[in-house]
Backbone as a ProteinNet text record, in pm:
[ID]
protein_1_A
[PRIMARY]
XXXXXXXXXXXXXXXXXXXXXXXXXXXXXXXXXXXXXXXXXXXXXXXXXXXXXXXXXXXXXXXXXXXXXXXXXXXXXXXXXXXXXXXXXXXXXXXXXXXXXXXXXXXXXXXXXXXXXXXXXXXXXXXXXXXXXXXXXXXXXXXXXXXXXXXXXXXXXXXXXXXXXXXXXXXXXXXXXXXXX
[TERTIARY]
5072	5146.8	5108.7	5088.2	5021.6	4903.3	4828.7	4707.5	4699.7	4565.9	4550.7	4498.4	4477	4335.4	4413.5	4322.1	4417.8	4430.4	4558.8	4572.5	4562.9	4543.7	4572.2	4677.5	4768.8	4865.8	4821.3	4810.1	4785.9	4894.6	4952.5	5052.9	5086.6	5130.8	5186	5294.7	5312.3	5435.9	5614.3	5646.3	5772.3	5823.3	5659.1	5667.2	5718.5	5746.4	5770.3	5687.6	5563.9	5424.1	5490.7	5550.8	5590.3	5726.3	5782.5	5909.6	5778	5714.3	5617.1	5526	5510.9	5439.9	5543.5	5639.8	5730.1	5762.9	5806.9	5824.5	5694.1	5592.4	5475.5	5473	5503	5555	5602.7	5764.3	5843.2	5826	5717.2	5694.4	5568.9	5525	5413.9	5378.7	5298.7	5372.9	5384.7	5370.6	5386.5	5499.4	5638.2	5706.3	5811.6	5796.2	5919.3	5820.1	5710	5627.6	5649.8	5630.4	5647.6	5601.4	5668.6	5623.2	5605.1	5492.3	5459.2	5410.5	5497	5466.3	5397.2	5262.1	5252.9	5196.4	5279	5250.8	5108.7	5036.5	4902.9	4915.8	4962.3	5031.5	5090.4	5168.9	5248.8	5194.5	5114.8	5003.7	4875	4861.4	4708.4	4614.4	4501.7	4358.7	4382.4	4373.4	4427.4	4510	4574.4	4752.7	4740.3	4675	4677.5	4608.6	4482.8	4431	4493.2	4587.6	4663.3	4736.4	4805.4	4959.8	4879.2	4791.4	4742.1	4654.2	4584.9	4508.2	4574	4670.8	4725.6	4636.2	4710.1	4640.6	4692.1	4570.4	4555.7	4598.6	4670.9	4713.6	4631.7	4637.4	4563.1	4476.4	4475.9	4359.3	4393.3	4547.3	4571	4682.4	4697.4	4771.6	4927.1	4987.7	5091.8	5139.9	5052.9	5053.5	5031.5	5171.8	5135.1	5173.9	5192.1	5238.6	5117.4	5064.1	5020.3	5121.6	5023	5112.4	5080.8	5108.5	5074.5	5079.4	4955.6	4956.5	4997.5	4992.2	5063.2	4965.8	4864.5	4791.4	4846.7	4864.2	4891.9	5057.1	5090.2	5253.9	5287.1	5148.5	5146.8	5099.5	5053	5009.4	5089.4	5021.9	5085.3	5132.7	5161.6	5228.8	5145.4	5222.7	5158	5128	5033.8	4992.1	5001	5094.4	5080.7	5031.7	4930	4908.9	4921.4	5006.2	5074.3	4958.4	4962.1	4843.4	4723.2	4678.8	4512.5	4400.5	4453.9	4381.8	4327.5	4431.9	4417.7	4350.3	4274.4	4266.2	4093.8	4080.5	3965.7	3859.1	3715.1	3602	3611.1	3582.6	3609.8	3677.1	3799	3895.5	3860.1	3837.9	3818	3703.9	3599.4	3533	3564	3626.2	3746.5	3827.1	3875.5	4008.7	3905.9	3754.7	3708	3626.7	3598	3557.9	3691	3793.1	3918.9	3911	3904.8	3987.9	3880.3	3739.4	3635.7	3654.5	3623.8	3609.5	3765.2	3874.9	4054.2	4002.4	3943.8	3931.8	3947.5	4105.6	4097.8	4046.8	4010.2	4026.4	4135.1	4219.6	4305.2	4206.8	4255.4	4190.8	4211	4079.6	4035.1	4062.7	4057.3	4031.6	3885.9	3894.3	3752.9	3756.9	3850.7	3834.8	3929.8	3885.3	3924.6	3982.9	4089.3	4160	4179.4	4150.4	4168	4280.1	4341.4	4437.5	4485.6	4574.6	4573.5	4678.2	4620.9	4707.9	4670.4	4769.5	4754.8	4725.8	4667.5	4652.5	4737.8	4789.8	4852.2	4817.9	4752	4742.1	4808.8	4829.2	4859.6	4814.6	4814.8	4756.8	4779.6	4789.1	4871.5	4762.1	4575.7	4507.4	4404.4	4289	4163	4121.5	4043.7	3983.7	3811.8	3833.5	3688.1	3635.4	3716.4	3662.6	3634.9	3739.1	3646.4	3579.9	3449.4	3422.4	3244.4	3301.5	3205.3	3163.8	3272.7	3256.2	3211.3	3199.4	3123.2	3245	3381	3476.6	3570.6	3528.8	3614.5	3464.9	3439	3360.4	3368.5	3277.2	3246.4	3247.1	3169.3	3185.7	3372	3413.3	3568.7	3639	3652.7	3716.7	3724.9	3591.6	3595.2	3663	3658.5	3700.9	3862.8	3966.4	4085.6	4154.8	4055.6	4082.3	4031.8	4053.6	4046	4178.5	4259.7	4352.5	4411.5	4393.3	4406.8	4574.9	4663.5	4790.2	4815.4	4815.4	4866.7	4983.3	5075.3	5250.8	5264.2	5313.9	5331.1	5452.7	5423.8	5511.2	5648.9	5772.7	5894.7	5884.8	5815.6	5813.2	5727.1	5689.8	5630	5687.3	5830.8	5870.7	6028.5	6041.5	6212.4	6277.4	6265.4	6335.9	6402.6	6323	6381.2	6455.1	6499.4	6610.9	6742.2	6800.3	6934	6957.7	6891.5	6868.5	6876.3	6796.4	6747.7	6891.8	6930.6	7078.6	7187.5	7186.1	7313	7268.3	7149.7	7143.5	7158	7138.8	7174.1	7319.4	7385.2	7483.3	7600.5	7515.3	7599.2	7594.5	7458	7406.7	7491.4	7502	7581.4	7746.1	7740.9	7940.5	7947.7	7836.3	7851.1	7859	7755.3	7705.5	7824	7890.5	8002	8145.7	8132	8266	8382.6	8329	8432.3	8344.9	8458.4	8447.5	8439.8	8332.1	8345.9	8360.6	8429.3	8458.8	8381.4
-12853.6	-12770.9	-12802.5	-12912.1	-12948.2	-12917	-12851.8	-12860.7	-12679.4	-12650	-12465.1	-12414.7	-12531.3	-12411.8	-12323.7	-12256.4	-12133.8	-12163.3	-12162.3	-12142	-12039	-12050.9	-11894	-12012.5	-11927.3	-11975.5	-11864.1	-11898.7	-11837.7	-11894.2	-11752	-11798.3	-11675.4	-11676.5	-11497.2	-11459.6	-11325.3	-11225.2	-11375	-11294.3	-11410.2	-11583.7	-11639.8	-11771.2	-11792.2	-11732.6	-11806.1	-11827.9	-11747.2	-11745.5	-11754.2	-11600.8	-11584.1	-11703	-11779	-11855.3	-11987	-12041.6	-12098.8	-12103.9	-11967.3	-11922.2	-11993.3	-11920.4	-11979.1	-12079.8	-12167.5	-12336.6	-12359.8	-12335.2	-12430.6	-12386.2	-12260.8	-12213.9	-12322.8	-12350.3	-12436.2	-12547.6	-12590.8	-12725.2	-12753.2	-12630.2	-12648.2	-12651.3	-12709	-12674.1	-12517.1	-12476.6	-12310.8	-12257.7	-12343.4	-12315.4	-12224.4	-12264.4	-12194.7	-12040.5	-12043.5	-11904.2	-11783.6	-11684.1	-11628.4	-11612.1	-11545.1	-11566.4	-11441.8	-11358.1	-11222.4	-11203.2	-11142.7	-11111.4	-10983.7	-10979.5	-10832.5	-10817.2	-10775.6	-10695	-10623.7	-10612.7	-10525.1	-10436	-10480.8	-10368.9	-10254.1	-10309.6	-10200.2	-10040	-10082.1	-9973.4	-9935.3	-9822.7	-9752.2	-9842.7	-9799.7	-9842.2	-9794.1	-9676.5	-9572.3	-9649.4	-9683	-9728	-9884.5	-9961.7	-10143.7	-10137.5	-10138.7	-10120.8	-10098.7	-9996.2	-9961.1	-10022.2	-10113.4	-10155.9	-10328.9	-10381.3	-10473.4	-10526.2	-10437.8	-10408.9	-10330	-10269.8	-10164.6	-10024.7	-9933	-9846.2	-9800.8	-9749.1	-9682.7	-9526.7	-9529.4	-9362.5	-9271.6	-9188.2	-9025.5	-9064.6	-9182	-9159.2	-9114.5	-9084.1	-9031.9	-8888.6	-8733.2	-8640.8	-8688.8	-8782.2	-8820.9	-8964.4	-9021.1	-9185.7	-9126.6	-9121.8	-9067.5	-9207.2	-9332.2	-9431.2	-9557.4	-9699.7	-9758	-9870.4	-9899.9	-9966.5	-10070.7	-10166.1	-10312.2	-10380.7	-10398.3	-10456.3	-10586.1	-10607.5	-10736.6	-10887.1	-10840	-10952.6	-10995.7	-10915.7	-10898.9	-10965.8	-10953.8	-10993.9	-11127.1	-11158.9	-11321.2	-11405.7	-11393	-11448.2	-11572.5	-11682.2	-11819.1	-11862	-11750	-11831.7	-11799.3	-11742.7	-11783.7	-11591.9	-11534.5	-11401	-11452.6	-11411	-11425.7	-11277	-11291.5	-11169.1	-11159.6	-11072.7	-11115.2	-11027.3	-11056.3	-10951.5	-10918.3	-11007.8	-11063.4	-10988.3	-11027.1	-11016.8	-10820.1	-10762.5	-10574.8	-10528.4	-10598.7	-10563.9	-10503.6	-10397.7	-10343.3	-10426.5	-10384.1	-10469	-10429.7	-10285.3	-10239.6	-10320.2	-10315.1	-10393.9	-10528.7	-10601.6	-10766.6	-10782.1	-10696.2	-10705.7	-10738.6	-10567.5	-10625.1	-10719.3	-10797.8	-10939.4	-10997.1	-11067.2	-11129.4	-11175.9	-11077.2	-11030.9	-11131.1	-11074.6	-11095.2	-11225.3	-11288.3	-11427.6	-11550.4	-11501.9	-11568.6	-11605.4	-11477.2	-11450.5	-11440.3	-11481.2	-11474	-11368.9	-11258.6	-11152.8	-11019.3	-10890.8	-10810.8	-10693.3	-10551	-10442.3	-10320.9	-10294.1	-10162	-10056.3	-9975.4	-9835.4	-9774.6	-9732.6	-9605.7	-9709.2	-9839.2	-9936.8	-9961.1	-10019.3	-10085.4	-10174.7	-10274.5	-10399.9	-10481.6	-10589.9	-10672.8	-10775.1	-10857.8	-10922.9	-11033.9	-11169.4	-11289.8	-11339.7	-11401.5	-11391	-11538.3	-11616.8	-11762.8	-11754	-11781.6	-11755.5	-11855.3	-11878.7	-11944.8	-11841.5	-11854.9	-11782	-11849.5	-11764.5	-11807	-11620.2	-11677.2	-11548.9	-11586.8	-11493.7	-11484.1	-11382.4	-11494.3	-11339.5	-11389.6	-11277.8	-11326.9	-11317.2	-11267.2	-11211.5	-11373.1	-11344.9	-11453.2	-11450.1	-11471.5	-11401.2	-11437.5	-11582.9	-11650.3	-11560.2	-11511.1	-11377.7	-11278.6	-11267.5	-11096.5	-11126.4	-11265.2	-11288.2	-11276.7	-11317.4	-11333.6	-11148.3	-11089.8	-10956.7	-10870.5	-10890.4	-10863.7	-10749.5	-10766.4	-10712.8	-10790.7	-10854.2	-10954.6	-11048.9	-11027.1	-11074.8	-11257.9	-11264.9	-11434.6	-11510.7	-11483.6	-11490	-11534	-11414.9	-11385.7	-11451.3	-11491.7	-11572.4	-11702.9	-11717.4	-11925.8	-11934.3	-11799.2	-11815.1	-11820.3	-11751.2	-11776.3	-11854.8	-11947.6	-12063.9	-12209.7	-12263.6	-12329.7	-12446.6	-12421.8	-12513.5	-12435.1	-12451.2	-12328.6	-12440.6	-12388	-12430.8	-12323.5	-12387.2	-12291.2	-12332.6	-12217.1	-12232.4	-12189.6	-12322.8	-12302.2	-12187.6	-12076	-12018.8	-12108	-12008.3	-12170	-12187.9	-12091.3	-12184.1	-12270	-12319.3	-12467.8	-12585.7	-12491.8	-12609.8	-12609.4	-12587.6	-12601.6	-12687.1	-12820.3	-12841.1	-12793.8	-12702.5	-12657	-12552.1	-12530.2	-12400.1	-12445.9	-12545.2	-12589.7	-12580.3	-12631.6	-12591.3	-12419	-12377	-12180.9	-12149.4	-12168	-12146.8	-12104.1	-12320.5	-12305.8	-12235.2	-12202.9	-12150.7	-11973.1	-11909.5	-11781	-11764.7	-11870.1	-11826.8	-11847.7	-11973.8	-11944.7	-11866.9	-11794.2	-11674.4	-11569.3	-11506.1	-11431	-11435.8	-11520.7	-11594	-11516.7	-11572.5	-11519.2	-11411.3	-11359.6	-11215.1	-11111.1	-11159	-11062	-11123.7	-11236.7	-11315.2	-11324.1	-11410.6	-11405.2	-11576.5	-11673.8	-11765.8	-11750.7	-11834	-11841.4	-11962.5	-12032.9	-12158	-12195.9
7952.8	7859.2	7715.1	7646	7540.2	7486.6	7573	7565.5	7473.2	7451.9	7465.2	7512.8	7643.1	7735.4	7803.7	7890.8	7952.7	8068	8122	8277.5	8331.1	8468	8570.4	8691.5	8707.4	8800.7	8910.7	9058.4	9201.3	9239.6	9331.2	9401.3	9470.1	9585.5	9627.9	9562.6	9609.6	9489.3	9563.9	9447.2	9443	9453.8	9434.7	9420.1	9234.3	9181.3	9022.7	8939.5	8959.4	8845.4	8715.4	8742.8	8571.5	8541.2	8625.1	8558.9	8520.8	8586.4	8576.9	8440.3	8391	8283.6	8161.1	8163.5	8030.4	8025.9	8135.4	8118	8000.7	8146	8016.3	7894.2	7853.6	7714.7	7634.8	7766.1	7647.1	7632.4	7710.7	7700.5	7586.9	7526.8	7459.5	7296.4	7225.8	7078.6	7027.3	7088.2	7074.6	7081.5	7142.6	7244.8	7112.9	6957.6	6862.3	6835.4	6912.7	6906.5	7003.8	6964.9	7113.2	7239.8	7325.5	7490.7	7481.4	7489.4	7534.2	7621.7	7770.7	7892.5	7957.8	7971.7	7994.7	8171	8254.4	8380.4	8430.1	8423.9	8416.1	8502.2	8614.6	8742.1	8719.3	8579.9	8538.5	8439.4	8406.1	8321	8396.1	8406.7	8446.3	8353.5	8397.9	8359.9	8186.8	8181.5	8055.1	7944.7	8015	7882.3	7847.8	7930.8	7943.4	7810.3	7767.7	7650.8	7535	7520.5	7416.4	7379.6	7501	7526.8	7484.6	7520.2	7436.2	7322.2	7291.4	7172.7	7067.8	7113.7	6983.4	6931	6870.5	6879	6683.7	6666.7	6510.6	6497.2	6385.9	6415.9	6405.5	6497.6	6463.6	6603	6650.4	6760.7	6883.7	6927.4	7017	6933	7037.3	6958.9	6895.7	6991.5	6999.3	6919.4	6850.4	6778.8	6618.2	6530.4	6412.9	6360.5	6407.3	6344.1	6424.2	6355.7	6423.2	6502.3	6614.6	6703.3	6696.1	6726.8	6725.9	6861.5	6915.5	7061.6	7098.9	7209.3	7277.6	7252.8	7226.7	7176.6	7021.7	6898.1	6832.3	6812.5	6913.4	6907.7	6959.5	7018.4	7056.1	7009.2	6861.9	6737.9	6747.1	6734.2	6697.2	6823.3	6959.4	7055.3	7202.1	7319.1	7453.3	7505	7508.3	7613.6	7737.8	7813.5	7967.4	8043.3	8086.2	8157.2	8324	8358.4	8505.4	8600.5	8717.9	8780.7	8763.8	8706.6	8640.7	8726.3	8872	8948.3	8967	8951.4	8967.7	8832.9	8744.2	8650.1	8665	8576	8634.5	8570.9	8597.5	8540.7	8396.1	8395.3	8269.7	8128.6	8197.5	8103.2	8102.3	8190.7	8166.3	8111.6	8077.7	7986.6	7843.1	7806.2	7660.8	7678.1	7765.6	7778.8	7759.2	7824.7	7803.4	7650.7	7586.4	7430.8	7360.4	7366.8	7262.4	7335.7	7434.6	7498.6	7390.4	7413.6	7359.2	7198	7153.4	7021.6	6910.6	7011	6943.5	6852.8	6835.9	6756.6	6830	6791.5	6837.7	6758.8	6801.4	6691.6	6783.9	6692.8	6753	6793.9	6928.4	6968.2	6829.8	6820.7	6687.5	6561.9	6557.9	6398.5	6409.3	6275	6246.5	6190	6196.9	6123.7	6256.7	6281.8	6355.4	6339.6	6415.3	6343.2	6411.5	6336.6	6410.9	6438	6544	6657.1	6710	6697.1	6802.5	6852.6	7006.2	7113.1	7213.2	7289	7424.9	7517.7	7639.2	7766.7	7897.9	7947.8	8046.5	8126.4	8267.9	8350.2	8483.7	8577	8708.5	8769.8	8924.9	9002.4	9160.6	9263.2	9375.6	9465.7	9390	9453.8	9470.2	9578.3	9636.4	9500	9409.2	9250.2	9294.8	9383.4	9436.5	9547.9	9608.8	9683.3	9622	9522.3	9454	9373	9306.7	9205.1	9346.1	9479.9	9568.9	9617.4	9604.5	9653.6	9506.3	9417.1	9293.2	9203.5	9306.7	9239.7	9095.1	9073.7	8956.9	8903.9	8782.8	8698.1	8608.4	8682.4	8738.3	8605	8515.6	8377.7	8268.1	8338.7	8282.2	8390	8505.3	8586.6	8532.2	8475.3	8457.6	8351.3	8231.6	8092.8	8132.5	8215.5	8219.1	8313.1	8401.7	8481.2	8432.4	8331.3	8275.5	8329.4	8341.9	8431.1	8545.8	8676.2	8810.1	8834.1	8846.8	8895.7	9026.4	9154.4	9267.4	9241.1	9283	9308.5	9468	9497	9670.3	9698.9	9794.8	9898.6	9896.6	9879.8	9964	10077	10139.2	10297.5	10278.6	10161.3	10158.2	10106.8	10044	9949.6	9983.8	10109.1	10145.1	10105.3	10020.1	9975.2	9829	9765.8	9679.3	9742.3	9834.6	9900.7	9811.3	9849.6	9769.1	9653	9560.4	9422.2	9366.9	9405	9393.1	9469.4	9555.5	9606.3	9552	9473.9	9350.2	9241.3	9171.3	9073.4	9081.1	9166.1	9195.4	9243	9262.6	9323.8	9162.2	9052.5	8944.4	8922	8862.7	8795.7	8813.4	8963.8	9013.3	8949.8	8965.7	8970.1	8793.6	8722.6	8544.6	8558	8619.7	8548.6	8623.2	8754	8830	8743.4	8625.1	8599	8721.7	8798.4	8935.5	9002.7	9036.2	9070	9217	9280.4	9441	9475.3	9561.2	9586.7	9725.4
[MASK]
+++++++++++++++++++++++++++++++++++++++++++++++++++++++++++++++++++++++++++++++++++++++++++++++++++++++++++++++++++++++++++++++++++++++++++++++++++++++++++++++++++++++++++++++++++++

């Protein structure tokens, strides 16, 4: 967590990548910086770009104002990018550019702008298989595995069952304000 190299956390869907991601956040000197979480799953091929690089006005019909991307918003602190793994070649080309060079430029700018950030990625996918199947770019794999943290399955880690237990069952108890005994 001290450090600024970049991790990639592996782990399947619902092991705690992303709770995983922000600890080391807070454990890091970054931690009074921000945590900007972005999904990749969640945006087409199309919109991920925009939604992290930012976009300059007039370059789309609908953007009469500029936007300021997620790289941009993680200035001074931690980019976690969740789903690393679905990300097209295309694009990890540009992730790989900005990861290298901490220099972004907005869709439709021309001046680029230097950037310090931590990396923190995840992904639930093989990456050494698709780096072997020529689907995930071998180059940009090593650049965001710089510290590989697997997060075990709980059917590996039953003893944390008790713990995750009581803490959902406070959570619950707050968020319904109703005590269960």
């Amino acid at each position: 967590a001290a450090s600024n190299a970049n991790v990639l956390l592996i782990g399947e869907s619902g092991t705690g990548k992303d709770v995983a991601a922000q600890y080391i956040h807070a454990l890091s000197r970054r931690s009074d910086k921000p945590f900007i979480a972005v999904n990749c799953n969640a945006y087409t091929e199309s919109l991920l770009e925009p939604e992290l690089f930012g976009v300059e006005p007039g370059i789309f019909s609908d953007t009469i104002r500029r936007r300021v991307g997620k790289f941009e918003l993680a200035d001074h602190g931690t980019l976690f990018l969740d789903a690393i793994g679905d990300v097209s070649m295309t694009t990890q080309v540009k992730l790989l550019r900005a990861i290298e060079t901490k220099r972004i430029e907005r869709i439709g700018g021309n001046n680029s702008k230097q950037l310090d950030f931590r990396l923190i990625t995840a992904t639930n996918r093989d990456l050494v298989a698709k780096v072997r199947n020529s689907t995930f770019r071998e180059d940009f794999f090593y650049r965001i595995s710089t510290i590989v943290i697997r997060i075990p399955a709980l059917k590996e880690r039953k003893e944390d069952l008790v713990d995750m237990i009581h803490f959902f069952l406070e959570e619950s108890q707050r968020v319904n304000q109703i005590r269960i005994d």
